[in-house]
PDB file of C-alpha atoms and ligand atoms in Angstrom:
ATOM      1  CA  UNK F   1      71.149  34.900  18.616  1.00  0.00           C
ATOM      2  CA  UNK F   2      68.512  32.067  18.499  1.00  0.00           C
ATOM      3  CA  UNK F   3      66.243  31.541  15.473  1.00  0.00           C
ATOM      4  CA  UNK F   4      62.658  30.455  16.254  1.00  0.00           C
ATOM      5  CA  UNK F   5      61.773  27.558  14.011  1.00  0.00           C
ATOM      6  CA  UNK F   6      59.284  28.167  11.485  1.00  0.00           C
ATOM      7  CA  UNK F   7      55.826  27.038  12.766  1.00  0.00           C
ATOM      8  CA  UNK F   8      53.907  23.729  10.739  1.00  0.00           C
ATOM      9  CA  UNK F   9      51.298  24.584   8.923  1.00  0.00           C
ATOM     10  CA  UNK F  10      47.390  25.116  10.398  1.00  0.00           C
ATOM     11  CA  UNK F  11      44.900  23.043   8.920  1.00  0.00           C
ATOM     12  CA  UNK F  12      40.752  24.046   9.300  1.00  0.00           C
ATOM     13  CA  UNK F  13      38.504  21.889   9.855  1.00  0.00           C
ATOM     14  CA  UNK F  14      35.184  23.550   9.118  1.00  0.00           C
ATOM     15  CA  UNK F  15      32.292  21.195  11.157  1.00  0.00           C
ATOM     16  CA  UNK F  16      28.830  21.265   9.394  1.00  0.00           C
ATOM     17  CA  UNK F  17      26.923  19.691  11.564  1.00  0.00           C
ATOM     18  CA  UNK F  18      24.602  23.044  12.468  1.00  0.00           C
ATOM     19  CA  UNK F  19      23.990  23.165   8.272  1.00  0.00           C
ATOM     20  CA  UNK F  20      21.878  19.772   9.406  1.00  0.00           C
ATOM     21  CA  UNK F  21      20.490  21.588  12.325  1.00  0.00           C
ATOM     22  CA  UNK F  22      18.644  24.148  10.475  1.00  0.00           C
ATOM     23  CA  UNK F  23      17.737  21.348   7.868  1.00  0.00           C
ATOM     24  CA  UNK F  24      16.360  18.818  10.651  1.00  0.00           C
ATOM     25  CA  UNK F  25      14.466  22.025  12.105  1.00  0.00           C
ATOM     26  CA  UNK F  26      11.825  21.871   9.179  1.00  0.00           C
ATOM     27  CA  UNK F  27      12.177  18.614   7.593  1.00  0.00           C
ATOM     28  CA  UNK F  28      12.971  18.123   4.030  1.00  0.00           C
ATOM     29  CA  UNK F  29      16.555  18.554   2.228  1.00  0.00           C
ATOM     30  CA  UNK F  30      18.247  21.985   2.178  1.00  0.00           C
ATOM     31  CA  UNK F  31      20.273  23.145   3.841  1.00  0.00           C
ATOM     32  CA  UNK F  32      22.054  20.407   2.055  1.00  0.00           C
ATOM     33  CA  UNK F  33      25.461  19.739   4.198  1.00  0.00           C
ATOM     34  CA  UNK F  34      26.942  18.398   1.436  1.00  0.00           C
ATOM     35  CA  UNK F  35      26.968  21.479  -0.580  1.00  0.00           C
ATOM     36  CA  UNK F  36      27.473  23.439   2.663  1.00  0.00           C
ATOM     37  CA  UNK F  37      31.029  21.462   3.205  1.00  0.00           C
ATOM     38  CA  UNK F  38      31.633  21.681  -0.749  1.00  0.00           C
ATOM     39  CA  UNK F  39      31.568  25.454  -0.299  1.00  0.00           C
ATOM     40  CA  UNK F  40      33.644  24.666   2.480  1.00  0.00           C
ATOM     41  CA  UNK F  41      36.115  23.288   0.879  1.00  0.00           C
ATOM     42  CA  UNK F  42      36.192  26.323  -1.982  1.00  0.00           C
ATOM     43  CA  UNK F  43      36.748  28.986   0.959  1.00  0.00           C
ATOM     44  CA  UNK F  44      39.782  26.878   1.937  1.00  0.00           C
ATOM     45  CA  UNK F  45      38.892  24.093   4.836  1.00  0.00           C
ATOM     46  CA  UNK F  46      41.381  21.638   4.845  1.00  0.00           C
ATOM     47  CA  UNK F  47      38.658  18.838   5.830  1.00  0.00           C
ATOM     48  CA  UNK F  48      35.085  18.604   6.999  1.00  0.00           C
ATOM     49  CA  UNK F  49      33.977  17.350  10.526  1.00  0.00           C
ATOM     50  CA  UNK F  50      31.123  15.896  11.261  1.00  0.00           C
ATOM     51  CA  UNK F  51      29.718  14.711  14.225  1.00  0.00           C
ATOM     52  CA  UNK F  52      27.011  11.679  13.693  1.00  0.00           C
ATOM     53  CA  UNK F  53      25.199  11.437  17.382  1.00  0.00           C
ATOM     54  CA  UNK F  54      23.695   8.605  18.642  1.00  0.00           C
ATOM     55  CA  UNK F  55      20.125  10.255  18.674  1.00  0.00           C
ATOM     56  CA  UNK F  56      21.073  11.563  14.846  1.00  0.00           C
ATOM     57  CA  UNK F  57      19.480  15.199  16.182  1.00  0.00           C
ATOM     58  CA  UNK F  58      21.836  16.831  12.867  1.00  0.00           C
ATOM     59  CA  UNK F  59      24.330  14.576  10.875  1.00  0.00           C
ATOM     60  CA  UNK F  60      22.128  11.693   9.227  1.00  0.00           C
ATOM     61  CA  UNK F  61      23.679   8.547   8.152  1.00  0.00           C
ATOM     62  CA  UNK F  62      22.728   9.623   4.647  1.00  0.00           C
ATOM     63  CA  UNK F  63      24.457  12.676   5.162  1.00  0.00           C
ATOM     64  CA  UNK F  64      28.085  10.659   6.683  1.00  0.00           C
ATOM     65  CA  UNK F  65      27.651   8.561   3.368  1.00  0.00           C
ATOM     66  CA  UNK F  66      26.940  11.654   0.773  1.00  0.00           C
ATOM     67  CA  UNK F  67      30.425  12.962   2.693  1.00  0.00           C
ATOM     68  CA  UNK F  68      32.217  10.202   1.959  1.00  0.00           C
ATOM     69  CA  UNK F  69      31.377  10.008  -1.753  1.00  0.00           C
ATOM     70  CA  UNK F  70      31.440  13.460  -2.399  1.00  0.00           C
ATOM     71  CA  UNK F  71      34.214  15.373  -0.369  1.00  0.00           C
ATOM     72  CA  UNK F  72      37.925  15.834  -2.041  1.00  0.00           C
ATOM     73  CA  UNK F  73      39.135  16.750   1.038  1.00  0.00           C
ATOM     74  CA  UNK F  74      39.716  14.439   4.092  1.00  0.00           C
ATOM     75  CA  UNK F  75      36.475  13.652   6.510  1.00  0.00           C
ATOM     76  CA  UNK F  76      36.394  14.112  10.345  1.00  0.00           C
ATOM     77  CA  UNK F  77      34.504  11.716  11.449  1.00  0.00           C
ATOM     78  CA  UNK F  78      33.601  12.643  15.218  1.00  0.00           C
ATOM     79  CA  UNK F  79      31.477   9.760  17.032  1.00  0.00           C
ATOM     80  CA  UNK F  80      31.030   8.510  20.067  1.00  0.00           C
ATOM     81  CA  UNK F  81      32.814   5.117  21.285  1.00  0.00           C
ATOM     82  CA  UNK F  82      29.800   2.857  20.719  1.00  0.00           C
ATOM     83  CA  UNK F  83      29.911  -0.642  18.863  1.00  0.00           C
ATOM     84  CA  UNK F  84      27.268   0.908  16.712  1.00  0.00           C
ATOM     85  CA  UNK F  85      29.397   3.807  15.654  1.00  0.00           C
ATOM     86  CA  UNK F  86      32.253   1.755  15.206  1.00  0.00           C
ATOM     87  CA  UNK F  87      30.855  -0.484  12.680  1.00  0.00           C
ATOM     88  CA  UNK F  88      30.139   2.593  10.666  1.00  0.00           C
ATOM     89  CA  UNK F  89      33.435   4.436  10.786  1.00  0.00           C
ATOM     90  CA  UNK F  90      34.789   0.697   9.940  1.00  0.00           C
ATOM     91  CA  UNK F  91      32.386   0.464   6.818  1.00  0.00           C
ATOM     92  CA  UNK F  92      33.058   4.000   5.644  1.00  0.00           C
ATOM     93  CA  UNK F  93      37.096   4.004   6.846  1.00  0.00           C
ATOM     94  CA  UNK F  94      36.972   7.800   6.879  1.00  0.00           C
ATOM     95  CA  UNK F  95      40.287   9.658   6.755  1.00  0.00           C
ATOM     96  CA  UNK F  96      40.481  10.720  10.475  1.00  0.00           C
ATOM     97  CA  UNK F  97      37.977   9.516  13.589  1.00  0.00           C
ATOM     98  CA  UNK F  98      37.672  11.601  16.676  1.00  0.00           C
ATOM     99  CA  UNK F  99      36.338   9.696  19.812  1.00  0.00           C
ATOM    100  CA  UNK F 100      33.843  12.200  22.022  1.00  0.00           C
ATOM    101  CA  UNK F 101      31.920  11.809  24.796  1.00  0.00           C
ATOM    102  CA  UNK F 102      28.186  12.116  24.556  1.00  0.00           C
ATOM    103  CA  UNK F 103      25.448  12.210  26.670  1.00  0.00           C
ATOM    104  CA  UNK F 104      21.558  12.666  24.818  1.00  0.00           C
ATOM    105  CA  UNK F 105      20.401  15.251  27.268  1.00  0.00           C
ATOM    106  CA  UNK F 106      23.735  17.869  26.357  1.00  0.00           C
ATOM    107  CA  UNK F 107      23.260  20.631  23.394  1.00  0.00           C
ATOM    108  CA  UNK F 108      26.983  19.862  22.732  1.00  0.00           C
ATOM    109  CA  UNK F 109      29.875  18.246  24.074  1.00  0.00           C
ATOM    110  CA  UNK F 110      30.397  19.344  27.295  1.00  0.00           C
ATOM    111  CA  UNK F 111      33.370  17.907  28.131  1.00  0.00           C
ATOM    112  CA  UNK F 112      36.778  15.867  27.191  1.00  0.00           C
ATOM    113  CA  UNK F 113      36.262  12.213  26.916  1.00  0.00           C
ATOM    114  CA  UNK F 114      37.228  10.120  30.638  1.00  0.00           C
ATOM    115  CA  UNK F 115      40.492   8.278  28.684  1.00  0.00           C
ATOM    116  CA  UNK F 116      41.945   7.577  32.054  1.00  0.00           C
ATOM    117  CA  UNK F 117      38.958   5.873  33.281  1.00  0.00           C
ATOM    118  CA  UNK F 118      38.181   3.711  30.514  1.00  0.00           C
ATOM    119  CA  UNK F 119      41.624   2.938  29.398  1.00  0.00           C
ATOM    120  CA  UNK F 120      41.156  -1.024  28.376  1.00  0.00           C
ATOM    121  CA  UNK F 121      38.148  -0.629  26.709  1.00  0.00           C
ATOM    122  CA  UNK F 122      38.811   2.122  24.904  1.00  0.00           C
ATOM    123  CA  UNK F 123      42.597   0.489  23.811  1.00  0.00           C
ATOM    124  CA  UNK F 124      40.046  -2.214  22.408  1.00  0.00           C
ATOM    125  CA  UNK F 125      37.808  -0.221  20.702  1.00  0.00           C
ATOM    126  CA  UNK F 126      40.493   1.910  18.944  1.00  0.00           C
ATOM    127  CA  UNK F 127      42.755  -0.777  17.258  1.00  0.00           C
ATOM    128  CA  UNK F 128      40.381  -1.900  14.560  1.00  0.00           C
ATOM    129  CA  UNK F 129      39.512   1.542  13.854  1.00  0.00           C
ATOM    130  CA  UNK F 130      43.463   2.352  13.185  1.00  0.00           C
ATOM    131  CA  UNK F 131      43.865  -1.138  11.474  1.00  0.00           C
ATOM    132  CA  UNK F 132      41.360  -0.223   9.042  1.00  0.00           C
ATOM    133  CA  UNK F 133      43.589   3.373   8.237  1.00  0.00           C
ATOM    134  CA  UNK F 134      41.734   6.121  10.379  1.00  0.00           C
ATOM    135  CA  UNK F 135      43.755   8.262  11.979  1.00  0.00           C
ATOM    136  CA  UNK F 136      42.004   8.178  15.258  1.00  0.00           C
ATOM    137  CA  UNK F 137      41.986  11.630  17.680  1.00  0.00           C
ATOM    138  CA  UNK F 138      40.663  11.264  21.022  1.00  0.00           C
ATOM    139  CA  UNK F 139      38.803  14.998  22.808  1.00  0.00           C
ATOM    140  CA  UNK F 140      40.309  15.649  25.775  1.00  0.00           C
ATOM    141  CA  UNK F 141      40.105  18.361  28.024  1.00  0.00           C
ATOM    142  CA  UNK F 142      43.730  19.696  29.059  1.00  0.00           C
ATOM    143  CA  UNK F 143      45.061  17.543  31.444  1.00  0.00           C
ATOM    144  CA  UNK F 144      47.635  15.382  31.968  1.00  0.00           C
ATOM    145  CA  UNK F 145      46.031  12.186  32.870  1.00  0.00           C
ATOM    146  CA  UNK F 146      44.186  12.253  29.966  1.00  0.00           C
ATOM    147  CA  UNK F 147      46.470  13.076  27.438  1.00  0.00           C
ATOM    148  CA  UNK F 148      49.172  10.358  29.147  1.00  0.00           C
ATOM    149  CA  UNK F 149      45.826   7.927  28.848  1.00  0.00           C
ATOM    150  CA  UNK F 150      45.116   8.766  25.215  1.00  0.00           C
ATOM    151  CA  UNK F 151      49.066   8.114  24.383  1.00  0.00           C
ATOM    152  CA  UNK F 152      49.117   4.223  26.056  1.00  0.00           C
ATOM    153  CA  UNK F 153      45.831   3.485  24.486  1.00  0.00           C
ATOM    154  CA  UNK F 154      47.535   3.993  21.506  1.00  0.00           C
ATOM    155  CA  UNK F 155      45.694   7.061  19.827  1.00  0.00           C
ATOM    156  CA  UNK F 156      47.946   9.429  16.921  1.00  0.00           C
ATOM    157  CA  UNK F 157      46.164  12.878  17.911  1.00  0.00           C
ATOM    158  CA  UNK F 158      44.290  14.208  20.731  1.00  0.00           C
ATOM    159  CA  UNK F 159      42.088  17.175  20.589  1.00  0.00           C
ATOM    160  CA  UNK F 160      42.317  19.743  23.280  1.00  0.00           C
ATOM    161  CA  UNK F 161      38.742  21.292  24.355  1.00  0.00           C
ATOM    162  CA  UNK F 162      38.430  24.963  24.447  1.00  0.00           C
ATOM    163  CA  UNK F 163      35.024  25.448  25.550  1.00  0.00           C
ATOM    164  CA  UNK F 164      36.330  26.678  29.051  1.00  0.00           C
ATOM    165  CA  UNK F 165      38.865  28.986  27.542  1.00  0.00           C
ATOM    166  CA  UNK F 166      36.427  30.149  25.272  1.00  0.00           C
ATOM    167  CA  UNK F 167      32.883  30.436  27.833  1.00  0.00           C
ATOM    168  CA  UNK F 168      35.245  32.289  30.375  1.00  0.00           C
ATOM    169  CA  UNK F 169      35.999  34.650  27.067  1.00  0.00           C
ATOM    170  CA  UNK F 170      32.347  35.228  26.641  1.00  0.00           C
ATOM    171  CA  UNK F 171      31.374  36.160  30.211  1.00  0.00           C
ATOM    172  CA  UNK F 172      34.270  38.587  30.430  1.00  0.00           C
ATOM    173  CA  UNK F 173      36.296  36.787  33.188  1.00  0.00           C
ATOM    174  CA  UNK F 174      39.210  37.470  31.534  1.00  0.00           C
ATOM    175  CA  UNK F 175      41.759  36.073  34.575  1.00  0.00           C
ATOM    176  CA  UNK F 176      39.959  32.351  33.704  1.00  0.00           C
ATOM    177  CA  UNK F 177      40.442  32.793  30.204  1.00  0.00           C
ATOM    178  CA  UNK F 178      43.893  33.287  30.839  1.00  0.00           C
ATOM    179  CA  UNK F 179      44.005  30.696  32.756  1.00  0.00           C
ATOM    180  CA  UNK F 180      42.511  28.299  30.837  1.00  0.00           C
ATOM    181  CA  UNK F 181      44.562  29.282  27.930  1.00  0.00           C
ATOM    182  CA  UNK F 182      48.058  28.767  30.144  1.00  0.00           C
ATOM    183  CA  UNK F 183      46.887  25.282  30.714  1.00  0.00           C
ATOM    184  CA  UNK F 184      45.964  24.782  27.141  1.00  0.00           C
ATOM    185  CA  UNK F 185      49.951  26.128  26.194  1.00  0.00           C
ATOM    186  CA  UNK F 186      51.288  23.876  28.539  1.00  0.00           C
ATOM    187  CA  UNK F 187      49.268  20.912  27.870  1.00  0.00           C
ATOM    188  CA  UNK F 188      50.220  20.903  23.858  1.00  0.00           C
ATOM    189  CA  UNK F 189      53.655  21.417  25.127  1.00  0.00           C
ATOM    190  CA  UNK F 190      53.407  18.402  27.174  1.00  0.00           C
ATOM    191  CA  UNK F 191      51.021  16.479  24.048  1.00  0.00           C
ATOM    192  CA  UNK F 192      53.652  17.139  21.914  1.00  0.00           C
ATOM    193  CA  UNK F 193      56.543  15.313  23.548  1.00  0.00           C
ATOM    194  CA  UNK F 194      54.787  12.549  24.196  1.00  0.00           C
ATOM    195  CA  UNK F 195      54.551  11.962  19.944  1.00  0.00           C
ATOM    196  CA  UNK F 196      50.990  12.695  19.988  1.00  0.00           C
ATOM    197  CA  UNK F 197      49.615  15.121  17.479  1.00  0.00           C
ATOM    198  CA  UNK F 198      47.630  18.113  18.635  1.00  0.00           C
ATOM    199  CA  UNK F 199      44.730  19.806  17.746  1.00  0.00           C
ATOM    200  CA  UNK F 200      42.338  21.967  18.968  1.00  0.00           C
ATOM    201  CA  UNK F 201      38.264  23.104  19.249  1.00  0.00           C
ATOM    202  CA  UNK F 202      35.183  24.088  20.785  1.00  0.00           C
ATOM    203  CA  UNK F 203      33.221  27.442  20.748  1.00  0.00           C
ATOM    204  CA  UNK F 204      35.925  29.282  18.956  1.00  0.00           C
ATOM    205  CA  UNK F 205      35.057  32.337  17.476  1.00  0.00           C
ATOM    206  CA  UNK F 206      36.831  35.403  15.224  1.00  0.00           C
ATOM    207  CA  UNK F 207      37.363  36.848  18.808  1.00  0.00           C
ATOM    208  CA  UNK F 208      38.894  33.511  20.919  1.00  0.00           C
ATOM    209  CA  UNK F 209      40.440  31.994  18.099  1.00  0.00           C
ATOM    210  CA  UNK F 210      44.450  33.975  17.653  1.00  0.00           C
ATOM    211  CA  UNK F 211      45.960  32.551  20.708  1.00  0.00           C
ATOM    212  CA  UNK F 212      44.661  29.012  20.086  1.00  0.00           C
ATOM    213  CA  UNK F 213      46.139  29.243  16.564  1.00  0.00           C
ATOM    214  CA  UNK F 214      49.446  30.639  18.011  1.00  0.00           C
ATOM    215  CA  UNK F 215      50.040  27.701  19.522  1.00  0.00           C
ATOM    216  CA  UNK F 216      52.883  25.988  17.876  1.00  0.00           C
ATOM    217  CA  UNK F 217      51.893  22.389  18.350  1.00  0.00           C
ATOM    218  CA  UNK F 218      48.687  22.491  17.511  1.00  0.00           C
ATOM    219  CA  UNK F 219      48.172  21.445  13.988  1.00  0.00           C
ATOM    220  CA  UNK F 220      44.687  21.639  13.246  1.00  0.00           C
ATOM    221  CA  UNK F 221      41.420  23.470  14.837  1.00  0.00           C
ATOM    222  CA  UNK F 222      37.897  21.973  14.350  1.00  0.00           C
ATOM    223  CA  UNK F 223      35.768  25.073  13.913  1.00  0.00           C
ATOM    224  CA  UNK F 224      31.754  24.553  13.652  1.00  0.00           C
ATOM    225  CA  UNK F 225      29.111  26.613  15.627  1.00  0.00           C
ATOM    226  CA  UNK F 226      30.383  30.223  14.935  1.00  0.00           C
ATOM    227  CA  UNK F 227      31.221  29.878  11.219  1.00  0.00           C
ATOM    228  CA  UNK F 228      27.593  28.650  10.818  1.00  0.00           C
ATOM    229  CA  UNK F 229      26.075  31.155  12.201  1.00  0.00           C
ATOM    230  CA  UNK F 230      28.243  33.985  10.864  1.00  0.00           C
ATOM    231  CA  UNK F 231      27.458  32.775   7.580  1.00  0.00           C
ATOM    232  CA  UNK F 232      23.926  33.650   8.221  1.00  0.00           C
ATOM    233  CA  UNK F 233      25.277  37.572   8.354  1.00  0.00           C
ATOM    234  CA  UNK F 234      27.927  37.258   5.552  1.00  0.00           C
ATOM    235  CA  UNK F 235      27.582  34.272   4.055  1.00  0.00           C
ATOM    236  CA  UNK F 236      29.786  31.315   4.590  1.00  0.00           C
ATOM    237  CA  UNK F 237      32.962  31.703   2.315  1.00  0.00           C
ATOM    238  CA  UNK F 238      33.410  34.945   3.968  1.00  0.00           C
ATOM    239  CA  UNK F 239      33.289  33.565   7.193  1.00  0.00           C
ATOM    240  CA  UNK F 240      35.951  31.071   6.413  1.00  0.00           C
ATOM    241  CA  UNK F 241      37.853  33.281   4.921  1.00  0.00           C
ATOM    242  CA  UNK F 242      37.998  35.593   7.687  1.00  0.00           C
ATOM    243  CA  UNK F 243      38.081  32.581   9.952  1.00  0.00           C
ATOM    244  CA  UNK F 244      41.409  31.328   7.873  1.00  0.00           C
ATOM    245  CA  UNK F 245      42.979  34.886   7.363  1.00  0.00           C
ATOM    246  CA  UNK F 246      42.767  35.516  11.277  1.00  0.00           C
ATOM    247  CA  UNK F 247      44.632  32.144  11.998  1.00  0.00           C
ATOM    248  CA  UNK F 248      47.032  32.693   9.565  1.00  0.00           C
ATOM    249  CA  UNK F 249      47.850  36.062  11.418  1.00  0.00           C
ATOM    250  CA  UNK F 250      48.310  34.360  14.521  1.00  0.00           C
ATOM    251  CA  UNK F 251      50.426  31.593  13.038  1.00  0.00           C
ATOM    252  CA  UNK F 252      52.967  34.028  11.862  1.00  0.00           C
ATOM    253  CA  UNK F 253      52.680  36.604  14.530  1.00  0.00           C
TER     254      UNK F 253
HETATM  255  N1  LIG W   1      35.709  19.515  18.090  1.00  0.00           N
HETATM  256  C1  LIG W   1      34.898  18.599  18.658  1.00  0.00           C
HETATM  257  C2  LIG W   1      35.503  17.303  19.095  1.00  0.00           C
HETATM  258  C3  LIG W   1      33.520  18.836  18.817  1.00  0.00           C
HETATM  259  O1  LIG W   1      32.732  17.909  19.392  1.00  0.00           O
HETATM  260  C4  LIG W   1      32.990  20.036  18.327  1.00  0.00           C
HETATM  261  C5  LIG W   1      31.508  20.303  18.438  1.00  0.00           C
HETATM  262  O2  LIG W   1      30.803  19.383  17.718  1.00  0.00           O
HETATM  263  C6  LIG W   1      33.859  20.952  17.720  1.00  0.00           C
HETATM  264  C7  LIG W   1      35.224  20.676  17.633  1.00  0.00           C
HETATM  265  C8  LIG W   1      33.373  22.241  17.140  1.00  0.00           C
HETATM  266  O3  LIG W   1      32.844  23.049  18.150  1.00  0.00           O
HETATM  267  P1  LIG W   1      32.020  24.332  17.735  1.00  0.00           P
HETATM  268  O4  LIG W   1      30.857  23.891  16.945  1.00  0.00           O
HETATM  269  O5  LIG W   1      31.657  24.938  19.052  1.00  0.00           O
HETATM  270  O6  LIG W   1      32.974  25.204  16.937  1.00  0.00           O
END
């Protein structure tokens, strides 16, 4: 008889950068994301992500420093690889960095980041960014290339990208969304042995997110867009909650 090994643990990261979208709509200070990611952290987050974009559309630089000061649990510092965005992830040295890829004219991040393309300079831009004690996480989508890229540059974590598995969800083509997920499985798998740490996000929802969470090696799911706007309807402890309670279900499922 074999014995499946317990699974490790699933951390939340709850993003708040739509808490600064609905602030930057108007003006002025509330929503404040600070409090939003405090609250955060009382419905059970294990860390806060946020996403400062070159055009600063949500996340202000005020809002990356009020983070640092007041958050007890670690920051996800999502960026793109820019010398200007490295300077500030150096001054601020926040727990955990994820590189993206961003382009000003997207809503969101369409895609994984090009690692195999832009392997030297990206190897480069990296190493002071670990030297200085961030773990640093490269989003990926889920492909081999890419993840074999993001191991010799010399990143700790990828992210894997579920906005396919999770758009293919929402239009009801349910053999792509299967699809998508089977890569996703197999592409942890493969993470995994290389010594990379997995983790997962992108447009999940109460509906998408079980068989992401089942996944054994993946450690951690960055989980923004949905919980925001849930917590318009039931307010956002609630929404983490439920958020949590359905990934813990998964987990030990
Ligand atoms: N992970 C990364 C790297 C992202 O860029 C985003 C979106 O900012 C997310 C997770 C969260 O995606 P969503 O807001 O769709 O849940």
């Amino acid at each position: 008889m074999s014995i499946t090994p317990p699974k490790a643990p699933l951390r939340l990261g709850v993003n708040i950068d739509h808490v600064a979208t609905v602030r930057n709509a108007r003006g002025g200070a509330y929503p404040d994301p600070l409090r939003a990611a405090k609250l955060a952290e009382a419905a059970g987050a294990d860390g806060i992500t946020a996403h400062l974009r070159e055009d600063r559309r949500h996340i202000s630089d005020a809002d990356i420093e009020a983070l640092v000061a007041g958050l007890s649990v670690p920051l996800n510092f999502e960026m793109a690889a820019t010398e200007e965005m490295q300077a500030i992830a150096l001054r601020h040295k926040p727990h955990a960095v994820c590189i993206v890829p961003e382009k000003r004219e997207e809503r969101t991040t369409e895609g994984g980041l090009e690692v195999a393309k832009d392997e030297n300079r990206l190897a480069h831009f990296i190493a002071p960014l670990r030297e200085a004690g961030s773990r640093v996480s490269i989003f990926i989508a889920a492909d081999s290339a890419q993840i074999e890229a993001a191991s010799r540059i010399g990143a700790q974590v990828i992210e894997l990208h579920t906005g396919a598995y999770c758009d293919a969800h929402a239009e009801g083509d349910f053999a792509a969304r299967d699809a998508e997920l089977a890569r996703l499985t197999e592409m942890a798998t493969y993470a995994d042995s290389l010594g990379l740490e997995v983790h997962a996000g992108h447009g999940l929802t109460f509906d998408t997110v079980a068989p992401v969470a089942a996944l054994p090696e993946v450690v951690e799911l960055n989980i923004g867009h949905f919980i925001i706007a849930e917590a318009i309807f039931m307010g956002l402890e609630p929404a983490i909650a439920q958020m949590r309670a359905l990934m813990e279900a998964a987990r030990s499922g």
